[in-house]
mmCIF file with all atom_site columns, C-alpha atoms in Angstrom:
data_model
loop_
_atom_site.group_PDB
_atom_site.id
_atom_site.type_symbol
_atom_site.label_atom_id
_atom_site.label_alt_id
_atom_site.label_comp_id
_atom_site.label_asym_id
_atom_site.label_entity_id
_atom_site.label_seq_id
_atom_site.pdbx_PDB_ins_code
_atom_site.Cartn_x
_atom_site.Cartn_y
_atom_site.Cartn_z
_atom_site.occupancy
_atom_site.B_iso_or_equiv
_atom_site.pdbx_formal_charge
_atom_site.auth_seq_id
_atom_site.auth_comp_id
_atom_site.auth_asym_id
_atom_site.auth_atom_id
_atom_site.pdbx_PDB_model_num
ATOM 1   C CA . MET V 1 1   ? 82.758 74.882  122.066 1.00 64.00 ? 98  MET V CA 1
ATOM 2   C CA . ASN V 1 2   ? 83.569 75.236  118.373 1.00 82.00 ? 99  ASN V CA 1
ATOM 3   C CA . THR V 1 3   ? 81.098 77.063  116.156 1.00 89.00 ? 100 THR V CA 1
ATOM 4   C CA . LEU V 1 4   ? 81.145 78.225  112.558 1.00 92.00 ? 101 LEU V CA 1
ATOM 5   C CA . ILE V 1 5   ? 78.450 80.437  111.068 1.00 93.00 ? 102 ILE V CA 1
ATOM 6   C CA . PRO V 1 6   ? 79.226 80.976  107.374 1.00 96.00 ? 103 PRO V CA 1
ATOM 7   C CA . GLY V 1 7   ? 78.940 84.547  106.172 1.00 96.00 ? 104 GLY V CA 1
ATOM 8   C CA . THR V 1 8   ? 76.653 85.803  103.441 1.00 96.00 ? 105 THR V CA 1
ATOM 9   C CA . THR V 1 9   ? 76.663 88.995  101.399 1.00 94.00 ? 106 THR V CA 1
ATOM 10  C CA . ARG V 1 10  ? 74.993 90.732  104.381 1.00 96.00 ? 107 ARG V CA 1
ATOM 11  C CA . THR V 1 11  ? 76.220 88.782  107.406 1.00 97.00 ? 108 THR V CA 1
ATOM 12  C CA . PRO V 1 12  ? 79.732 88.195  108.711 1.00 98.00 ? 109 PRO V CA 1
ATOM 13  C CA . THR V 1 13  ? 81.418 84.847  109.104 1.00 98.00 ? 110 THR V CA 1
ATOM 14  C CA . ILE V 1 14  ? 81.519 83.898  112.764 1.00 98.00 ? 111 ILE V CA 1
ATOM 15  C CA . SER V 1 15  ? 84.047 81.393  114.030 1.00 97.00 ? 112 SER V CA 1
ATOM 16  C CA . PHE V 1 16  ? 84.399 80.508  117.703 1.00 97.00 ? 113 PHE V CA 1
ATOM 17  C CA . GLN V 1 17  ? 87.164 78.007  118.218 1.00 95.00 ? 114 GLN V CA 1
ATOM 18  C CA . ASP V 1 18  ? 89.470 77.271  121.154 1.00 93.00 ? 115 ASP V CA 1
ATOM 19  C CA . GLY V 1 19  ? 88.678 80.542  122.923 1.00 95.00 ? 116 GLY V CA 1
ATOM 20  C CA . THR V 1 20  ? 88.979 82.714  119.811 1.00 97.00 ? 117 THR V CA 1
ATOM 21  C CA . LEU V 1 21  ? 85.948 84.461  118.370 1.00 98.00 ? 118 LEU V CA 1
ATOM 22  C CA . ALA V 1 22  ? 86.520 85.745  114.833 1.00 98.00 ? 119 ALA V CA 1
ATOM 23  C CA . ILE V 1 23  ? 84.073 88.087  113.088 1.00 98.00 ? 120 ILE V CA 1
ATOM 24  C CA . THR V 1 24  ? 84.930 88.778  109.448 1.00 98.00 ? 121 THR V CA 1
ATOM 25  C CA . GLY V 1 25  ? 83.252 90.097  106.326 1.00 97.00 ? 122 GLY V CA 1
ATOM 26  C CA . ARG V 1 26  ? 80.299 92.486  106.139 1.00 97.00 ? 123 ARG V CA 1
ATOM 27  C CA . SER V 1 27  ? 77.594 93.130  108.731 1.00 97.00 ? 124 SER V CA 1
ATOM 28  C CA . TYR V 1 28  ? 74.561 94.978  107.448 1.00 95.00 ? 125 TYR V CA 1
ATOM 29  C CA . MET V 1 29  ? 71.573 92.797  108.041 1.00 94.00 ? 126 MET V CA 1
ATOM 30  C CA . GLU V 1 30  ? 68.187 94.081  109.163 1.00 88.00 ? 127 GLU V CA 1
ATOM 31  C CA . ASN V 1 31  ? 68.016 91.754  112.171 1.00 93.00 ? 128 ASN V CA 1
ATOM 32  C CA . SER V 1 32  ? 71.350 92.557  113.835 1.00 96.00 ? 129 SER V CA 1
ATOM 33  C CA . VAL V 1 33  ? 70.048 91.995  117.365 1.00 97.00 ? 130 VAL V CA 1
ATOM 34  C CA . GLU V 1 34  ? 68.781 88.525  116.430 1.00 97.00 ? 131 GLU V CA 1
ATOM 35  C CA . PHE V 1 35  ? 72.009 87.688  114.615 1.00 97.00 ? 132 PHE V CA 1
ATOM 36  C CA . TYR V 1 36  ? 74.361 88.741  117.425 1.00 98.00 ? 133 TYR V CA 1
ATOM 37  C CA . ALA V 1 37  ? 72.302 87.385  120.370 1.00 97.00 ? 134 ALA V CA 1
ATOM 38  C CA . PRO V 1 38  ? 73.677 83.808  120.161 1.00 96.00 ? 135 PRO V CA 1
ATOM 39  C CA . ILE V 1 39  ? 77.202 85.169  119.797 1.00 97.00 ? 136 ILE V CA 1
ATOM 40  C CA . ASN V 1 40  ? 76.792 87.203  122.977 1.00 97.00 ? 137 ASN V CA 1
ATOM 41  C CA . LYS V 1 41  ? 75.541 84.058  124.704 1.00 96.00 ? 138 LYS V CA 1
ATOM 42  C CA . MET V 1 42  ? 78.674 82.171  123.591 1.00 95.00 ? 139 MET V CA 1
ATOM 43  C CA . ILE V 1 43  ? 80.797 84.951  125.098 1.00 96.00 ? 140 ILE V CA 1
ATOM 44  C CA . GLU V 1 44  ? 78.835 84.917  128.342 1.00 95.00 ? 141 GLU V CA 1
ATOM 45  C CA . GLU V 1 45  ? 79.194 81.145  128.692 1.00 95.00 ? 142 GLU V CA 1
ATOM 46  C CA . HIS V 1 46  ? 82.869 80.960  127.745 1.00 95.00 ? 143 HIS V CA 1
ATOM 47  C CA . GLU V 1 47  ? 85.312 80.333  130.567 1.00 93.00 ? 144 GLU V CA 1
ATOM 48  C CA . GLY V 1 48  ? 89.020 80.958  130.285 1.00 94.00 ? 145 GLY V CA 1
ATOM 49  C CA . GLN V 1 49  ? 90.995 83.277  128.069 1.00 96.00 ? 146 GLN V CA 1
ATOM 50  C CA . LEU V 1 50  ? 88.961 84.918  125.325 1.00 98.00 ? 147 LEU V CA 1
ATOM 51  C CA . ASN V 1 51  ? 90.403 86.419  122.158 1.00 98.00 ? 148 ASN V CA 1
ATOM 52  C CA . VAL V 1 52  ? 88.169 88.403  119.817 1.00 98.00 ? 149 VAL V CA 1
ATOM 53  C CA . GLU V 1 53  ? 89.381 89.089  116.298 1.00 98.00 ? 150 GLU V CA 1
ATOM 54  C CA . ILE V 1 54  ? 87.368 91.498  114.165 1.00 98.00 ? 151 ILE V CA 1
ATOM 55  C CA . GLY V 1 55  ? 88.083 92.069  110.496 1.00 98.00 ? 152 GLY V CA 1
ATOM 56  C CA . LEU V 1 56  ? 85.056 93.719  108.966 1.00 97.00 ? 153 LEU V CA 1
ATOM 57  C CA . ASP V 1 57  ? 84.882 95.476  105.616 1.00 95.00 ? 154 ASP V CA 1
ATOM 58  C CA . PHE V 1 58  ? 81.628 97.244  106.423 1.00 96.00 ? 155 PHE V CA 1
ATOM 59  C CA . PHE V 1 59  ? 78.923 97.447  109.084 1.00 97.00 ? 156 PHE V CA 1
ATOM 60  C CA . ASN V 1 60  ? 75.690 99.412  109.318 1.00 96.00 ? 157 ASN V CA 1
ATOM 61  C CA . THR V 1 61  ? 74.288 101.394 112.230 1.00 95.00 ? 158 THR V CA 1
ATOM 62  C CA . SER V 1 62  ? 72.319 98.539  113.793 1.00 95.00 ? 159 SER V CA 1
ATOM 63  C CA . SER V 1 63  ? 75.368 96.267  113.537 1.00 97.00 ? 160 SER V CA 1
ATOM 64  C CA . SER V 1 64  ? 77.462 98.997  115.145 1.00 97.00 ? 161 SER V CA 1
ATOM 65  C CA . LYS V 1 65  ? 75.212 98.980  118.202 1.00 97.00 ? 162 LYS V CA 1
ATOM 66  C CA . CYS V 1 66  ? 75.357 95.185  118.403 1.00 97.00 ? 163 CYS V CA 1
ATOM 67  C CA . LEU V 1 67  ? 79.134 95.194  118.036 1.00 98.00 ? 164 LEU V CA 1
ATOM 68  C CA . MET V 1 68  ? 79.401 97.753  120.822 1.00 98.00 ? 165 MET V CA 1
ATOM 69  C CA . ASP V 1 69  ? 77.222 95.575  123.066 1.00 98.00 ? 166 ASP V CA 1
ATOM 70  C CA . LEU V 1 70  ? 79.417 92.571  122.249 1.00 98.00 ? 167 LEU V CA 1
ATOM 71  C CA . LEU V 1 71  ? 82.615 94.492  122.985 1.00 98.00 ? 168 LEU V CA 1
ATOM 72  C CA . VAL V 1 72  ? 81.224 95.846  126.273 1.00 98.00 ? 169 VAL V CA 1
ATOM 73  C CA . LEU V 1 73  ? 80.416 92.263  127.242 1.00 98.00 ? 170 LEU V CA 1
ATOM 74  C CA . VAL V 1 74  ? 84.031 91.257  126.528 1.00 98.00 ? 171 VAL V CA 1
ATOM 75  C CA . ASP V 1 75  ? 85.254 94.313  128.452 1.00 98.00 ? 172 ASP V CA 1
ATOM 76  C CA . LYS V 1 76  ? 83.242 93.215  131.509 1.00 97.00 ? 173 LYS V CA 1
ATOM 77  C CA . LYS V 1 77  ? 84.597 89.670  131.237 1.00 97.00 ? 174 LYS V CA 1
ATOM 78  C CA . ALA V 1 78  ? 88.107 91.149  131.257 1.00 97.00 ? 175 ALA V CA 1
ATOM 79  C CA . LEU V 1 79  ? 87.569 92.064  134.909 1.00 96.00 ? 176 LEU V CA 1
ATOM 80  C CA . SER V 1 80  ? 87.736 88.388  135.876 1.00 95.00 ? 177 SER V CA 1
ATOM 81  C CA . GLN V 1 81  ? 89.578 86.641  133.044 1.00 96.00 ? 178 GLN V CA 1
ATOM 82  C CA . LYS V 1 82  ? 92.119 87.422  130.358 1.00 97.00 ? 179 LYS V CA 1
ATOM 83  C CA . CYS V 1 83  ? 90.481 88.915  127.252 1.00 98.00 ? 180 CYS V CA 1
ATOM 84  C CA . ASN V 1 84  ? 91.977 90.467  124.135 1.00 98.00 ? 181 ASN V CA 1
ATOM 85  C CA . ILE V 1 85  ? 90.456 92.237  121.157 1.00 98.00 ? 182 ILE V CA 1
ATOM 86  C CA . ARG V 1 86  ? 92.289 92.568  117.868 1.00 98.00 ? 183 ARG V CA 1
ATOM 87  C CA . TRP V 1 87  ? 90.629 94.726  115.219 1.00 98.00 ? 184 TRP V CA 1
ATOM 88  C CA . THR V 1 88  ? 92.160 94.676  111.753 1.00 98.00 ? 185 THR V CA 1
ATOM 89  C CA . TYR V 1 89  ? 91.387 97.065  108.931 1.00 97.00 ? 186 TYR V CA 1
ATOM 90  C CA . LYS V 1 90  ? 92.611 97.439  105.370 1.00 96.00 ? 187 LYS V CA 1
ATOM 91  C CA . ALA V 1 91  ? 95.279 100.076 104.828 1.00 93.00 ? 188 ALA V CA 1
ATOM 92  C CA . ASP V 1 92  ? 93.026 102.264 102.693 1.00 93.00 ? 189 ASP V CA 1
ATOM 93  C CA . ASP V 1 93  ? 89.994 102.087 105.012 1.00 95.00 ? 190 ASP V CA 1
ATOM 94  C CA . GLU V 1 94  ? 90.260 105.121 107.288 1.00 95.00 ? 191 GLU V CA 1
ATOM 95  C CA . ASP V 1 95  ? 86.574 104.887 108.277 1.00 95.00 ? 192 ASP V CA 1
ATOM 96  C CA . MET V 1 96  ? 87.066 101.389 109.694 1.00 96.00 ? 193 MET V CA 1
ATOM 97  C CA . ARG V 1 97  ? 90.199 102.500 111.570 1.00 97.00 ? 194 ARG V CA 1
ATOM 98  C CA . GLU V 1 98  ? 88.299 105.420 113.085 1.00 97.00 ? 195 GLU V CA 1
ATOM 99  C CA . SER V 1 99  ? 85.416 103.142 114.061 1.00 97.00 ? 196 SER V CA 1
ATOM 100 C CA . ALA V 1 100 ? 87.828 100.764 115.790 1.00 98.00 ? 197 ALA V CA 1
ATOM 101 C CA . GLU V 1 101 ? 89.385 103.673 117.686 1.00 98.00 ? 198 GLU V CA 1
ATOM 102 C CA . GLU V 1 102 ? 85.955 104.870 118.831 1.00 97.00 ? 199 GLU V CA 1
ATOM 103 C CA . PHE V 1 103 ? 85.081 101.398 120.082 1.00 98.00 ? 200 PHE V CA 1
ATOM 104 C CA . LYS V 1 104 ? 88.436 101.117 121.856 1.00 98.00 ? 201 LYS V CA 1
ATOM 105 C CA . ASP V 1 105 ? 87.949 104.493 123.572 1.00 97.00 ? 202 ASP V CA 1
ATOM 106 C CA . SER V 1 106 ? 84.661 103.241 125.057 1.00 97.00 ? 203 SER V CA 1
ATOM 107 C CA . LEU V 1 107 ? 86.253 100.231 126.781 1.00 98.00 ? 204 LEU V CA 1
ATOM 108 C CA . HIS V 1 108 ? 88.327 100.241 129.954 1.00 96.00 ? 205 HIS V CA 1
ATOM 109 C CA . ASN V 1 109 ? 89.459 96.747  130.964 1.00 97.00 ? 206 ASN V CA 1
ATOM 110 C CA . VAL V 1 110 ? 90.277 94.720  127.877 1.00 97.00 ? 207 VAL V CA 1
ATOM 111 C CA . ASN V 1 111 ? 93.490 94.738  125.874 1.00 97.00 ? 208 ASN V CA 1
ATOM 112 C CA . PHE V 1 112 ? 92.428 96.199  122.484 1.00 98.00 ? 209 PHE V CA 1
ATOM 113 C CA . ASP V 1 113 ? 94.839 96.279  119.549 1.00 98.00 ? 210 ASP V CA 1
ATOM 114 C CA . ILE V 1 114 ? 94.110 97.940  116.208 1.00 98.00 ? 211 ILE V CA 1
ATOM 115 C CA . GLU V 1 115 ? 96.179 96.729  113.293 1.00 97.00 ? 212 GLU V CA 1
ATOM 116 C CA . GLU V 1 116 ? 96.445 97.847  109.682 1.00 96.00 ? 213 GLU V CA 1
ATOM 117 C CA . ILE V 1 117 ? 96.689 94.993  107.191 1.00 95.00 ? 214 ILE V CA 1
ATOM 118 C CA . ASP V 1 118 ? 97.587 94.871  103.514 1.00 86.00 ? 215 ASP V CA 1
ATOM 119 C CA . GLU V 1 119 ? 94.894 93.209  101.413 1.00 68.00 ? 216 GLU V CA 1
#
Protein backbone atom coordinates (compact mmCIF):
# COMPACT_ATOMS: atom_id res chain seq x y z
CA MET A 1 0.00 0.00 0.00
CA ASN A 2 1.49 3.33 -1.07
CA THR A 3 -0.12 6.51 0.20
CA LEU A 4 0.78 10.18 0.01
CA ILE A 5 -1.09 12.86 1.92
CA PRO A 6 0.41 16.26 1.03
CA GLY A 7 1.09 18.54 3.96
CA THR A 8 -0.38 21.98 4.49
CA THR A 9 0.66 24.85 6.74
CA ARG A 10 -1.09 23.03 9.62
CA THR A 11 -0.84 19.35 8.70
CA PRO A 12 2.19 17.15 8.11
CA THR A 13 3.04 15.36 4.91
CA ILE A 14 2.31 11.66 5.29
CA SER A 15 3.99 9.13 3.05
CA PHE A 16 3.52 5.39 3.46
CA GLN A 17 5.56 3.50 0.93
CA ASP A 18 7.12 0.02 0.95
CA GLY A 19 6.75 -0.40 4.71
CA THR A 20 8.03 3.07 5.59
CA LEU A 21 5.73 5.64 7.14
CA ALA A 22 7.15 9.17 7.01
CA ILE A 23 5.59 12.08 8.92
CA THR A 24 7.19 15.45 8.17
CA GLY A 25 6.39 19.12 8.55
CA ARG A 26 4.08 20.72 11.11
CA SER A 27 1.17 19.16 12.99
CA TYR A 28 -1.14 21.63 14.69
CA MET A 29 -4.58 21.10 13.30
CA GLU A 30 -7.76 21.25 15.36
CA ASN A 31 -8.93 17.79 14.27
CA SER A 32 -5.83 15.73 15.12
CA VAL A 33 -7.81 12.61 16.02
CA GLU A 34 -9.60 12.68 12.65
CA PHE A 35 -6.36 13.35 10.79
CA TYR A 36 -4.36 10.54 12.41
CA ALA A 37 -7.13 7.88 12.47
CA PRO A 38 -6.53 6.64 8.89
CA ILE A 39 -2.79 6.58 9.53
CA ASN A 40 -3.29 4.38 12.58
CA LYS A 41 -5.46 2.10 10.44
CA MET A 42 -2.65 1.81 7.86
CA ILE A 43 -0.28 0.79 10.66
CA GLU A 44 -2.73 -1.75 12.04
CA GLU A 45 -3.24 -3.33 8.62
CA HIS A 46 0.42 -3.37 7.59
CA GLU A 47 2.15 -6.73 7.65
CA GLY A 48 5.90 -7.14 7.61
CA GLN A 49 8.67 -4.84 8.71
CA LEU A 50 7.53 -1.32 9.56
CA ASN A 51 9.78 1.73 9.64
CA VAL A 52 8.45 5.02 10.98
CA GLU A 53 10.36 8.20 10.22
CA ILE A 54 9.30 11.38 11.99
CA GLY A 55 10.74 14.77 11.14
CA LEU A 56 8.44 17.40 12.57
CA ASP A 57 9.21 21.07 13.05
CA PHE A 58 6.32 21.63 15.43
CA PHE A 59 3.30 19.87 16.93
CA ASN A 60 0.56 21.02 19.29
CA THR A 61 -0.87 19.28 22.34
CA SER A 62 -3.63 17.41 20.51
CA SER A 63 -1.13 16.23 17.89
CA SER A 64 1.18 15.11 20.68
CA LYS A 65 -1.51 12.81 22.05
CA CYS A 66 -2.21 11.41 18.58
CA LEU A 67 1.49 10.87 17.93
CA MET A 68 1.81 9.04 21.23
CA ASP A 69 -1.13 6.80 20.31
CA LEU A 70 0.49 6.11 16.93
CA LEU A 71 3.85 5.29 18.51
CA VAL A 72 2.23 3.00 21.11
CA LEU A 73 0.53 1.18 18.24
CA VAL A 74 3.92 0.68 16.55
CA ASP A 75 5.41 -0.42 19.88
CA LYS A 76 2.72 -3.11 20.21
CA LYS A 77 3.32 -4.28 16.64
CA ALA A 78 7.01 -4.65 17.52
CA LEU A 79 6.06 -7.61 19.72
CA SER A 80 5.28 -9.68 16.62
CA GLN A 81 7.16 -8.04 13.76
CA LYS A 82 10.24 -5.92 13.19
CA CYS A 83 9.51 -2.21 13.72
CA ASN A 84 11.81 0.80 13.86
CA ILE A 85 11.23 4.45 14.68
CA ARG A 86 13.63 7.15 13.58
CA TRP A 87 12.94 10.65 14.89
CA THR A 88 15.00 13.48 13.42
CA TYR A 89 15.24 17.00 14.76
CA LYS A 90 17.11 20.11 13.69
CA ALA A 91 20.32 20.81 15.57
CA ASP A 92 18.98 23.98 17.17
CA ASP A 93 15.63 22.50 18.25
CA GLU A 94 16.14 21.28 21.81
CA ASP A 95 12.37 21.15 22.46
CA MET A 96 11.86 18.64 19.64
CA ARG A 97 14.79 16.53 20.88
CA GLU A 98 13.32 16.49 24.39
CA SER A 99 9.90 15.55 23.02
CA ALA A 100 11.42 12.66 21.08
CA GLU A 101 13.21 11.45 24.22
CA GLU A 102 9.96 11.56 26.21
CA PHE A 103 8.18 9.53 23.55
CA LYS A 104 11.04 7.03 23.43
CA ASP A 105 10.99 6.62 27.23
CA SER A 106 7.31 5.62 27.05
CA LEU A 107 7.91 2.73 24.64
CA HIS A 108 9.36 -0.68 25.46
CA ASN A 109 9.54 -2.96 22.41
CA VAL A 110 10.43 -0.93 19.34
CA ASN A 111 13.87 0.17 18.21
CA PHE A 112 13.74 4.00 18.53
CA ASP A 113 16.58 6.17 17.24
CA ILE A 114 16.80 9.93 17.72
CA GLU A 115 19.03 11.76 15.29
CA GLU A 116 20.14 15.37 15.03
CA ILE A 117 20.20 16.73 11.48
CA ASP A 118 21.67 19.87 9.96
CA GLU A 119 19.09 21.91 8.07
